Amino acid sequence: MEVVSAITAKLVEYAVLPIGRQLGYLFCYSSNVSDLTGKAKELQEAKESLEHLVVAARNNGEEIESSVLSWLSKVDEISGKVENFQGDAGQARTGCTNLWSRRQLSRRAKKMGEAIVKIQEAKKFEDNISYCQLPKFTEAVPTIPGHEDFKSTISVLEEIMKSLRDPTVNMIGVCGLGGVGKTTLVNRVGKKAQEDKLFDVVALVAVTIKPEVDKIQTEIADMLGLKFEDQGELLRAIRLRKRLKQEKNILIILDDLWTRLDLGKIGIPSVDDHKGIKILLTARDTDVLHNQMNVKKLFSIEVLSQEEALKLFKDTAELHDTNENSDLQSIAAEVAKMCNGLPLALVTVARALMQKDISVWRDGLRQLKSPHTGETTEMTEGPKILHEFEL
């Protein structure tokens, strides 16, 4: 009898109970569908509320946590299934639905309702949906097109990158005439240093002839995600120094120094205070770097050779030997020579003359030979730039 009882119990477990569950789907059709509709509506409201926070965070320049994006994706997926279900249920109401189909629809509604509950329970991030990502290094000024392709420029770039990888070198200087391409070069150095993942943060600041400490502090802080309020110079320096020391590896590029700059006053820690910091400086005067800033590793950028200068000038002015008359070619060569191998002067003058009539070229050459006439013509920008570089 005990054996028969055991067999009977198993029959009930494997046959009667599943049948009861299937009948439950059939009898609870309306409640399961109604429950699903309510849960789907609540989920959609939660999604819309979260999306408002996401939009606000992105407008503030913040990155969205991957868990948030994953949750929104799951919501979209289940919402699509609910929409398909509602279409099927709508057709069932207008047609002749047999008991099996009704049971299937009820079961789908029940399962999707349970899935929605799990998705809702997984939403545990509250308002912590985003984070501030440190901005990537971006070039402060447009590079001089074509300048980076010359052997002399490539050679200096490679040497600087080699020094940045050298753990014994912490301060590097780049010197050269105004307009020779120092800014263009260090922009490229900063970009490559970040691409090669040599540093966690790369910050470039233009110092200029009259350094503004608060401006330099703010620009470096921006690259670190550090925000200053109405604080004095000293407190800003303390906060900046503390923040810089939190970075394992950081490169600070200070472009266009004209005199000694007190790094401590800005908040830049010394090499002894932070082994992970490297500083790259540029100046026209070697004395500023070597004697005033105590830079041991110096690189000099020379002017372009006559051949390189003419190529850069023609490429920028879109002159081609095959389709330009000899007079224009001759004027171009003379104009390029007047720029004394300075890339910025070559590019500026070439852009001013590009696609102009030969008469403008002749007038431009005349102005370059005597740039202080005070005339205002289509070529005025060229003499201005040459005067700035004291050519």
XYZ file of C-alpha atoms in Angstrom:
391
model
C 0.000 0.000 0.000
C 2.872 2.362 0.789
C 4.233 1.871 -2.720
C 0.826 2.608 -4.252
C 0.493 5.753 -2.107
C 3.904 6.977 -3.205
C 3.077 6.410 -6.862
C -0.245 8.196 -6.452
C 1.470 11.182 -4.818
C 3.920 11.447 -7.712
C 1.095 11.257 -10.229
C -0.588 14.161 -8.475
C 2.706 16.098 -8.437
C 3.562 15.525 -12.104
C 0.089 15.584 -13.620
C -2.581 17.226 -11.504
C -0.565 20.224 -10.264
C 0.679 21.319 -13.730
C -2.865 20.969 -15.035
C -4.052 23.206 -12.225
C -1.401 25.760 -13.084
C -2.395 25.742 -16.751
C -6.068 26.156 -15.790
C -4.971 29.036 -13.567
C -3.523 30.815 -16.623
C -6.870 30.327 -18.358
C -9.056 31.528 -15.500
C -6.733 34.472 -14.604
C -6.433 35.772 -18.167
C -8.024 39.171 -17.493
C -6.146 39.798 -14.246
C -2.780 38.782 -15.774
C -3.289 41.093 -18.760
C -4.446 43.942 -16.533
C -1.517 43.418 -14.166
C 0.934 43.487 -17.090
C -0.554 46.726 -18.406
C -0.147 48.383 -15.012
C 3.424 47.172 -14.527
C 4.385 48.223 -18.077
C 2.999 51.711 -17.453
C 4.960 52.059 -14.200
C 8.122 50.882 -15.959
C 7.641 53.389 -18.767
C 7.197 56.202 -16.239
C 10.379 55.140 -14.439
C 12.221 55.068 -17.757
C 11.052 58.550 -18.753
C 12.035 59.945 -15.359
C 15.493 58.411 -15.680
C 15.885 59.667 -19.239
C 15.283 63.222 -18.016
C 18.216 62.809 -15.627
C 20.341 61.321 -18.414
C 19.657 64.272 -20.721
C 20.490 66.740 -17.938
C 23.740 64.924 -17.157
C 24.798 64.825 -20.801
C 23.982 68.504 -21.221
C 26.344 69.086 -18.314
C 29.088 67.215 -20.160
C 28.927 64.126 -17.946
C 29.280 60.474 -18.953
C 26.452 58.026 -18.210
C 27.150 54.951 -16.075
C 27.113 51.713 -18.069
C 24.640 50.163 -15.593
C 22.147 52.923 -16.430
C 22.499 52.410 -20.170
C 22.135 48.651 -19.698
C 18.952 49.130 -17.642
C 17.426 51.425 -20.273
C 18.256 48.868 -22.949
C 16.471 46.125 -20.995
C 13.454 48.389 -20.581
C 13.316 48.977 -24.326
C 13.552 45.238 -24.927
C 10.733 44.264 -22.559
C 8.622 47.216 -23.755
C 8.886 45.904 -27.288
C 7.682 42.499 -26.138
C 4.768 44.065 -24.262
C 3.790 46.036 -27.349
C 3.807 42.863 -29.449
C 1.740 41.102 -26.798
C -0.832 43.881 -26.757
C -1.159 43.562 -30.519
C -1.750 39.833 -30.236
C -4.221 40.315 -27.371
C -6.105 42.916 -29.404
C -6.492 40.518 -32.304
C -7.685 37.830 -29.894
C -10.466 40.084 -28.621
C -11.790 40.721 -32.125
C -11.502 37.158 -33.348
C -12.570 33.725 -32.287
C -10.024 32.666 -29.676
C -9.853 29.067 -28.509
C -9.009 28.127 -24.944
C -5.440 27.148 -25.819
C -4.663 30.566 -27.341
C -6.229 32.323 -24.361
C -4.123 30.237 -22.008
C -0.981 31.088 -24.025
C -1.686 34.809 -23.899
C -2.337 34.671 -20.167
C 0.915 32.808 -19.590
C 2.878 35.371 -21.644
C 1.317 38.213 -19.672
C 2.233 36.543 -16.382
C 5.856 35.900 -17.413
C 6.364 39.420 -18.767
C 4.900 40.914 -15.603
C 7.427 38.931 -13.556
C 10.236 40.082 -15.863
C 9.203 43.724 -15.383
C 9.293 43.305 -11.607
C 12.883 41.998 -11.843
C 13.890 44.942 -14.049
C 12.353 47.395 -11.590
C 14.193 45.722 -8.709
C 17.482 46.021 -10.637
C 17.147 49.830 -10.728
C 19.371 50.467 -7.721
C 21.466 53.409 -8.947
C 19.037 56.048 -7.627
C 20.413 59.443 -8.754
C 23.989 58.213 -9.222
C 23.632 57.853 -12.957
C 26.622 59.788 -14.282
C 30.209 60.802 -13.667
C 32.553 63.549 -14.809
C 35.187 62.309 -17.226
C 38.413 64.264 -17.483
C 38.500 66.105 -20.800
C 40.883 64.790 -23.419
C 43.717 66.940 -24.641
C 42.684 69.107 -27.553
C 44.920 71.268 -29.652
C 44.782 74.858 -28.471
C 45.307 76.284 -31.943
C 45.077 74.870 -35.457
C 48.334 73.286 -36.528
C 50.273 74.637 -39.482
C 49.264 72.300 -42.334
C 52.203 70.426 -43.810
C 54.741 71.703 -41.273
C 54.733 68.438 -39.338
C 55.875 66.486 -42.399
C 59.346 68.037 -42.639
C 62.313 66.005 -41.429
C 63.536 68.694 -39.034
C 60.155 68.853 -37.289
C 59.790 65.073 -37.133
C 63.280 64.763 -35.643
C 62.589 67.227 -32.808
C 59.196 65.613 -32.133
C 60.782 62.181 -31.806
C 63.463 63.498 -29.441
C 60.880 65.185 -27.228
C 58.755 62.024 -27.090
C 61.874 60.070 -26.164
C 62.551 62.511 -23.314
C 58.956 62.219 -22.086
C 59.494 58.471 -21.760
C 62.770 58.987 -19.865
C 62.110 58.731 -16.094
C 65.177 60.885 -15.371
C 63.822 63.856 -17.362
C 61.112 65.955 -15.722
C 61.402 69.345 -17.397
C 61.838 69.946 -21.131
C 62.278 73.189 -23.022
C 61.617 74.075 -26.656
C 63.034 77.329 -28.007
C 62.912 79.063 -31.365
C 61.972 82.258 -33.143
C 58.416 83.525 -33.068
C 56.411 81.803 -35.791
C 58.885 78.947 -36.170
C 56.274 76.403 -35.055
C 56.819 75.877 -31.318
C 53.108 75.961 -30.485
C 52.282 73.663 -33.374
C 54.960 71.224 -32.231
C 53.950 71.062 -28.557
C 50.307 70.679 -29.565
C 51.326 67.648 -31.554
C 53.462 66.394 -28.653
C 50.489 66.681 -26.289
C 48.191 64.877 -28.675
C 50.662 62.060 -29.301
C 51.467 61.723 -25.592
C 47.796 61.134 -24.881
C 47.347 58.791 -27.843
C 50.325 56.744 -26.635
C 48.855 56.800 -23.099
C 52.057 58.162 -21.570
C 50.065 60.352 -19.177
C 46.703 60.234 -17.456
C 46.236 63.960 -18.071
C 47.776 66.374 -20.584
C 47.166 70.099 -20.087
C 48.339 72.920 -22.351
C 48.205 76.595 -21.386
C 49.303 79.650 -23.364
C 51.274 81.818 -20.928
C 51.921 84.877 -23.182
C 54.014 87.977 -22.522
C 51.897 89.016 -19.514
C 51.118 85.842 -17.516
C 47.809 85.789 -15.651
C 48.164 83.372 -12.753
C 44.425 82.900 -12.205
C 43.894 82.155 -15.921
C 46.700 79.573 -15.942
C 45.317 77.983 -12.766
C 41.805 77.786 -14.204
C 42.870 76.252 -17.522
C 44.893 73.522 -15.807
C 42.074 72.912 -13.312
C 39.562 72.527 -16.152
C 41.576 69.608 -17.545
C 41.403 67.990 -14.109
C 37.689 68.514 -13.572
C 38.509 70.862 -10.700
C 36.206 73.845 -10.257
C 37.262 77.002 -8.436
C 34.764 79.242 -6.703
C 35.427 82.789 -5.509
C 38.783 81.852 -4.040
C 42.007 83.809 -3.823
C 45.162 82.992 -5.746
C 46.844 81.282 -2.791
C 43.914 78.992 -1.958
C 43.532 78.118 -5.641
C 47.222 77.210 -5.775
C 46.870 74.951 -2.717
C 43.842 73.164 -4.184
C 45.456 72.806 -7.599
C 48.672 71.392 -6.126
C 46.700 68.860 -4.091
C 44.669 67.828 -7.146
C 47.732 67.504 -9.390
C 49.415 65.220 -6.859
C 46.458 62.844 -7.105
C 47.377 62.069 -10.721
C 49.942 59.329 -11.197
C 51.283 60.734 -14.478
C 50.601 64.210 -15.801
C 52.108 66.424 -18.491
C 51.745 70.198 -18.234
C 52.668 72.230 -21.311
C 53.288 75.935 -20.701
C 53.556 77.636 -24.072
C 55.157 80.985 -24.898
C 57.101 82.040 -21.816
C 58.743 85.472 -21.990
C 60.232 85.581 -18.514
C 60.557 83.436 -15.392
C 57.284 81.889 -14.235
C 56.840 80.897 -10.581
C 55.344 77.412 -10.868
C 54.765 77.163 -7.122
C 52.688 80.328 -7.182
C 50.423 78.703 -9.767
C 50.117 75.478 -7.788
C 52.304 73.219 -9.930
C 54.237 70.907 -7.591
C 57.985 70.592 -7.952
C 59.554 67.475 -9.391
C 60.783 66.550 -5.914
C 57.244 66.908 -4.572
C 55.601 64.837 -7.336
C 57.672 62.347 -9.332
C 54.870 61.739 -11.827
C 54.769 65.274 -13.199
C 56.563 66.410 -16.344
C 56.641 69.990 -17.579
C 57.176 71.107 -21.181
C 57.983 74.792 -21.733
C 58.379 76.888 -24.882
C 60.039 80.274 -25.279
C 61.697 82.406 -27.919
C 64.672 83.127 -25.669
C 66.943 80.284 -24.591
C 67.930 82.306 -21.508
C 64.346 82.144 -20.203
C 64.384 78.353 -20.291
C 67.970 77.577 -19.357
C 68.809 80.229 -16.771
C 65.467 81.493 -15.459
C 63.491 78.207 -15.458
C 66.512 75.933 -14.903
C 65.602 73.601 -17.781
C 68.341 71.068 -18.504
C 66.834 69.334 -21.540
C 66.530 71.863 -24.360
C 65.458 71.451 -27.963
C 65.753 74.117 -30.618
C 63.451 74.463 -33.616
C 65.219 75.890 -36.623
C 63.650 77.750 -39.525
C 62.773 75.766 -42.637
C 65.273 75.350 -45.412
C 64.606 77.362 -48.564
C 63.330 74.229 -50.289
C 61.008 73.297 -47.398
C 59.761 76.875 -47.112
C 58.877 77.103 -50.800
C 57.061 73.751 -50.674
C 54.987 74.782 -47.634
C 54.185 78.127 -49.243
C 53.107 76.614 -52.570
C 51.075 73.860 -50.928
C 49.211 76.395 -48.791
C 48.645 78.823 -51.673
C 47.587 75.887 -53.878
C 50.222 76.654 -56.495
C 51.312 73.832 -58.757
C 54.285 73.958 -61.088
C 52.365 72.298 -63.900
C 49.536 74.785 -64.253
C 50.845 78.185 -63.150
C 52.676 80.724 -65.323
C 56.353 81.403 -64.784
C 55.810 84.983 -63.554
C 53.595 83.784 -60.705
C 56.074 81.029 -59.845
C 58.874 83.581 -59.707
C 56.885 85.936 -57.471
C 55.914 83.015 -55.211
C 59.552 82.036 -54.762
C 60.492 85.614 -53.868
C 57.572 86.019 -51.459
C 58.415 82.729 -49.750
C 62.019 83.835 -49.384
C 60.856 87.031 -47.652
C 59.279 84.880 -44.910
C 62.740 83.706 -43.816
C 61.706 80.083 -43.314
C 59.115 80.780 -40.605
C 56.167 78.374 -41.067
C 53.512 80.654 -39.563
C 54.591 83.594 -41.728
C 54.665 81.375 -44.822
C 51.173 80.014 -44.168
C 49.682 83.414 -43.288
C 51.047 85.127 -46.399
C 50.151 82.169 -48.640
C 46.553 82.195 -47.402
C 46.328 85.942 -48.025
C 47.438 85.454 -51.648
C 45.684 82.172 -52.415
C 43.471 82.309 -55.543
C 44.242 86.012 -56.025
C 45.056 87.691 -59.339
C 48.744 88.078 -60.224
C 48.420 91.837 -59.732
C 47.626 91.194 -56.062
C 50.697 88.977 -55.833
C 52.882 91.751 -57.251
C 51.377 94.257 -54.842
C 51.885 91.825 -51.989
C 55.549 91.374 -52.820
C 55.974 95.146 -52.911
C 54.383 95.453 -49.470
C 56.572 92.712 -48.052
C 59.651 94.578 -49.210
C 58.417 97.735 -47.479
C 55.778 96.568 -44.951
C 55.443 99.758 -42.917
C 53.589 101.847 -45.522
C 50.294 101.793 -43.588
C 48.344 100.802 -46.698
C 45.226 98.664 -46.422
C 44.940 96.137 -49.236
C 44.071 92.485 -49.757
C 47.590 91.640 -48.574
C 47.637 93.665 -45.348
C 47.671 90.540 -43.143
C 50.962 89.353 -44.642
C 53.073 92.398 -43.723
C 51.421 92.445 -40.274
C 52.615 88.965 -39.472
C 56.102 89.649 -40.787
C 56.305 92.818 -38.719
C 55.243 90.869 -35.624
C 58.092 88.415 -36.133
C 60.493 91.303 -36.877
C 61.442 89.986 -40.297
